[in-house]
Short mmCIF file of C-alpha atoms in Angstrom, two decimals:
data_model
loop_
_atom_site.label_atom_id
_atom_site.label_comp_id
_atom_site.label_asym_id
_atom_site.label_seq_id
_atom_site.Cartn_x
_atom_site.Cartn_y
_atom_site.Cartn_z
CA ASP A 129 -14.92 15.10 -0.42
CA GLY A 130 -14.69 11.54 0.84
CA GLY A 131 -11.28 10.32 1.79
CA ILE A 132 -8.68 9.50 4.38
CA THR A 133 -6.93 12.25 6.29
CA GLN A 134 -3.63 11.65 8.03
CA SER A 135 -1.88 14.09 10.30
CA PRO A 136 0.67 15.35 10.79
CA LYS A 137 2.31 15.02 7.39
CA TYR A 138 5.78 15.51 8.87
CA LEU A 139 6.84 14.82 12.42
CA PHE A 140 10.13 14.87 14.24
CA ARG A 141 10.50 12.97 17.46
CA LYS A 142 13.26 12.71 19.98
CA GLU A 143 14.43 9.28 20.99
CA GLY A 144 12.47 7.97 23.94
CA GLN A 145 9.29 9.83 23.12
CA ASN A 146 5.98 8.37 22.10
CA VAL A 147 4.17 9.94 19.17
CA THR A 148 0.64 9.47 17.84
CA LEU A 149 -0.28 9.63 14.16
CA SER A 150 -3.87 10.47 13.38
CA CYS A 151 -6.00 8.78 10.72
CA GLU A 152 -9.60 9.76 9.98
CA GLN A 153 -11.82 8.47 7.18
CA ASN A 154 -15.26 9.56 6.03
CA LEU A 155 -15.78 6.74 3.55
CA ASN A 156 -17.88 4.71 6.00
CA HIS A 157 -15.40 1.87 5.62
CA ASP A 158 -15.34 -0.90 8.18
CA ALA A 159 -11.70 -1.95 7.81
CA MET A 160 -8.74 0.27 8.50
CA TYR A 161 -5.01 -0.44 8.30
CA TRP A 162 -1.64 0.99 9.19
CA TYR A 163 1.35 0.30 6.97
CA ARG A 164 4.97 1.23 7.21
CA GLN A 165 7.02 1.91 4.09
CA ASP A 166 10.81 1.99 4.04
CA PRO A 167 12.85 2.95 0.96
CA GLY A 168 13.05 0.16 -1.60
CA GLN A 169 10.64 -2.04 0.29
CA GLY A 170 7.03 -2.93 -0.05
CA LEU A 171 4.38 -1.91 2.44
CA ARG A 172 4.48 -3.79 5.72
CA LEU A 173 1.37 -4.19 7.84
CA ILE A 174 1.54 -2.88 11.40
CA TYR A 175 -2.05 -3.25 12.62
CA TYR A 176 -5.50 -3.56 11.14
CA SER A 177 -9.04 -3.26 12.41
CA GLN A 178 -12.21 -4.74 10.97
CA ILE A 179 -14.66 -3.26 13.42
CA VAL A 180 -14.89 -0.73 16.21
CA ASN A 181 -13.15 -1.78 19.43
CA ASP A 182 -11.30 -4.59 17.74
CA PHE A 183 -7.90 -4.69 16.05
CA GLN A 184 -5.29 -7.26 15.08
CA LYS A 185 -1.52 -7.24 14.90
CA GLY A 186 0.12 -7.28 11.54
CA ASP A 187 3.61 -8.44 10.64
CA ILE A 188 5.53 -5.70 12.46
CA ALA A 189 3.37 -4.67 15.43
CA GLU A 190 6.15 -4.58 18.02
CA GLY A 191 6.69 -1.07 19.34
CA TYR A 192 3.35 0.20 18.04
CA SER A 193 -0.14 0.49 19.49
CA VAL A 194 -3.53 1.43 18.07
CA SER A 195 -7.10 2.05 19.12
CA ARG A 196 -10.43 1.94 17.29
CA GLU A 197 -12.96 3.72 19.46
CA LYS A 198 -14.85 5.18 16.51
CA LYS A 199 -15.46 3.80 13.04
CA GLU A 200 -13.91 6.89 11.47
CA SER A 201 -10.71 6.97 13.47
CA PHE A 202 -7.71 4.65 13.80
CA PRO A 203 -4.76 6.43 15.47
CA LEU A 204 -1.33 4.82 15.62
CA THR A 205 1.07 5.40 18.51
CA VAL A 206 4.75 4.84 17.85
CA THR A 207 6.23 4.05 21.22
CA SER A 208 9.77 4.40 22.47
CA ALA A 209 10.02 0.61 22.23
CA GLN A 210 10.08 0.80 18.44
CA LYS A 211 13.78 0.42 17.62
CA ASN A 212 13.84 2.06 14.22
CA PRO A 213 10.76 4.25 13.85
CA THR A 214 11.99 6.62 11.14
CA ALA A 215 9.78 5.76 8.17
CA PHE A 216 6.81 6.73 6.04
CA TYR A 217 3.50 5.64 7.58
CA LEU A 218 0.40 5.04 5.53
CA CYS A 219 -3.14 4.65 6.79
CA ALA A 220 -5.68 2.90 4.60
CA SER A 221 -9.27 1.72 4.64
CA SER A 222 -11.53 -0.62 2.73
CA SER A 223 -15.18 -1.53 2.67
CA ASP A 224 -16.32 -4.91 3.90
CA ARG A 225 -14.00 -7.22 5.80
CA ALA A 226 -10.28 -6.66 5.89
CA PHE A 227 -8.42 -8.29 3.01
CA SER A 228 -11.63 -9.45 1.38
CA GLY A 229 -10.16 -8.51 -1.98
CA ASN A 230 -11.81 -5.14 -2.18
CA THR A 231 -9.80 -2.12 -3.18
CA ILE A 232 -8.13 -0.29 -0.34
CA TYR A 233 -7.69 3.46 -0.28
CA PHE A 234 -4.78 5.32 1.25
CA GLY A 235 -4.21 8.55 3.08
CA GLU A 236 -1.43 10.93 2.10
CA GLY A 237 0.97 9.45 4.62
CA SER A 238 3.00 10.73 7.54
CA TRP A 239 6.76 11.05 7.55
CA LEU A 240 8.21 10.35 10.97
CA THR A 241 11.83 11.17 11.69
CA VAL A 242 13.51 10.35 14.97
CA VAL A 243 16.27 12.77 15.89
CA GLU B 84 5.90 -18.31 2.64
CA ASP B 85 3.67 -16.06 0.58
CA LYS B 86 5.53 -13.59 -1.58
CA VAL B 87 5.07 -11.07 -4.34
CA VAL B 88 8.01 -10.18 -6.56
CA GLN B 89 8.09 -7.24 -8.91
CA SER B 90 10.52 -6.71 -11.73
CA PRO B 91 12.40 -4.77 -12.71
CA LEU B 92 13.10 -2.85 -9.51
CA SER B 93 13.78 0.26 -11.53
CA LEU B 94 13.45 1.31 -15.12
CA VAL B 95 14.44 4.41 -17.06
CA VAL B 96 12.91 5.04 -20.48
CA HIS B 97 12.27 7.97 -22.78
CA GLU B 98 8.96 9.67 -23.33
CA GLY B 99 6.91 7.85 -25.90
CA ASP B 100 8.32 4.44 -25.12
CA THR B 101 6.15 1.49 -24.08
CA VAL B 102 6.96 -0.24 -20.79
CA THR B 103 5.93 -3.54 -19.25
CA LEU B 104 6.10 -4.06 -15.52
CA ASN B 105 5.95 -7.53 -14.03
CA CYS B 106 4.46 -8.94 -10.86
CA SER B 107 4.78 -12.61 -9.97
CA TYR B 108 3.35 -14.20 -6.87
CA GLU B 109 3.29 -17.30 -4.75
CA VAL B 110 0.29 -16.92 -2.50
CA THR B 111 -2.21 -19.33 -1.03
CA ASN B 112 -5.89 -18.41 -0.96
CA PHE B 113 -5.55 -15.90 -3.80
CA ARG B 114 -8.48 -13.47 -4.04
CA SER B 115 -7.30 -10.66 -6.28
CA LEU B 116 -4.26 -8.78 -7.54
CA LEU B 117 -4.09 -5.01 -7.32
CA TRP B 118 -1.90 -2.42 -9.00
CA TYR B 119 -1.22 0.98 -7.46
CA LYS B 120 0.72 4.04 -8.58
CA GLN B 121 2.69 5.94 -5.94
CA GLU B 122 4.12 9.29 -6.95
CA LYS B 123 5.18 10.87 -3.72
CA LYS B 124 2.70 10.02 -1.06
CA ALA B 125 -0.53 8.05 -1.18
CA PRO B 126 -0.66 5.08 -3.53
CA THR B 127 -3.54 5.52 -5.93
CA PHE B 128 -5.52 2.59 -7.21
CA LEU B 129 -5.08 1.52 -10.84
CA PHE B 130 -6.52 -1.95 -11.35
CA MET B 131 -7.94 -4.94 -9.54
CA LEU B 132 -7.68 -8.28 -11.32
CA THR B 133 -9.45 -11.45 -10.32
CA SER B 134 -9.85 -13.47 -13.51
CA SER B 135 -7.19 -14.80 -15.84
CA GLY B 136 -6.89 -13.48 -19.34
CA ILE B 137 -9.22 -10.51 -19.04
CA GLU B 138 -7.42 -7.30 -19.84
CA LYS B 139 -8.29 -4.20 -17.90
CA LYS B 140 -7.63 -0.85 -19.57
CA SER B 141 -7.57 2.74 -18.46
CA GLY B 142 -6.29 5.14 -21.08
CA ARG B 143 -2.70 4.24 -21.88
CA LEU B 144 -2.48 1.73 -19.03
CA SER B 145 -3.56 -1.87 -19.22
CA SER B 146 -3.08 -4.95 -17.11
CA ILE B 147 -3.71 -8.65 -17.32
CA LEU B 148 -3.51 -11.59 -14.94
CA ASP B 149 -2.34 -15.15 -15.58
CA LYS B 150 -3.48 -17.33 -12.69
CA LYS B 151 -1.91 -20.44 -14.16
CA GLU B 152 1.58 -18.97 -14.38
CA LEU B 153 0.99 -16.75 -11.33
CA PHE B 154 1.88 -13.37 -12.70
CA SER B 155 0.47 -10.10 -13.89
CA ILE B 156 1.80 -7.40 -16.18
CA LEU B 157 1.13 -3.70 -16.28
CA ASN B 158 1.64 -2.04 -19.66
CA ILE B 159 2.01 1.66 -20.23
CA THR B 160 2.05 2.85 -23.82
CA ALA B 161 3.22 6.22 -25.15
CA THR B 162 4.76 7.05 -21.77
CA GLN B 163 4.76 10.62 -20.46
CA THR B 164 6.85 12.26 -17.76
CA GLY B 165 3.77 12.18 -15.53
CA ASP B 166 3.96 8.41 -15.53
CA SER B 167 7.14 8.60 -13.46
CA ALA B 168 6.30 6.89 -10.18
CA VAL B 169 6.69 3.75 -8.16
CA TYR B 170 4.24 1.09 -9.29
CA LEU B 171 3.15 -1.29 -6.57
CA CYS B 172 1.59 -4.70 -6.95
CA ALA B 173 -0.29 -6.42 -4.12
CA VAL B 174 -2.05 -9.74 -3.83
CA SER B 175 -5.07 -10.11 -1.60
CA ALA B 176 -5.09 -13.39 0.31
CA TYR B 177 -5.41 -13.76 4.08
CA GLN B 178 -3.97 -10.28 4.02
CA LEU B 179 -2.51 -7.96 1.40
CA ILE B 180 0.98 -9.01 0.38
CA TRP B 181 2.92 -6.24 -1.30
CA GLY B 182 5.77 -6.32 -3.76
CA ALA B 183 8.70 -3.93 -3.34
CA GLY B 184 7.57 -1.84 -6.31
CA THR B 185 9.06 -0.83 -9.63
CA LYS B 186 10.48 2.67 -9.82
CA LEU B 187 9.75 4.03 -13.28
CA ILE B 188 11.51 7.15 -14.54
CA ILE B 189 10.42 8.72 -17.81
CA LYS B 190 12.99 11.03 -19.39
CA PRO B 191 11.74 13.85 -21.63
#
């Protein structure tokens, strides 16, 4: 089945550690995105990528890093510089250019808890 | 500053009731407005609206956009407990701008 796979679904991290969230899509979509969702808030854009080997910062990129070495993959690293990383992280993708108005599709999300 | 505001923030109704969720926006370079349903994890796509006044329907759900007054509504008729979810509205412009969502609880 075509879709977006995120892993792990649940992750605990100690303060000071980096952690990488995986996102893989087999929809042949060009654009991929990472969002953060906190309770009672809308989705906030961390990073997005429109093409392999290129990505752009979103509204809350500080403390995060990404790579786009393959079209199918867009991993997100939450670094120790991120002050408040406990949140629900959603990966998404869309055909055509980013934010072109096309529907975006989401993965199941990853819950990250810093202990 | 671009913004999308959803109302109400939460709503509790009984099964069988009809609900109307609101999404207003102030966004430059509007391209489309999207509605998503989020139950526990991944938001799932409901509707994409680009033209004013054209209702989109899917079963008991329907939505319409008013580009003059800058809002959209999502209607759910004959609600069921399975409709309980957070409903998210987003406007596509230079990027996707998301509302905070409306948490809908349907009581049996």
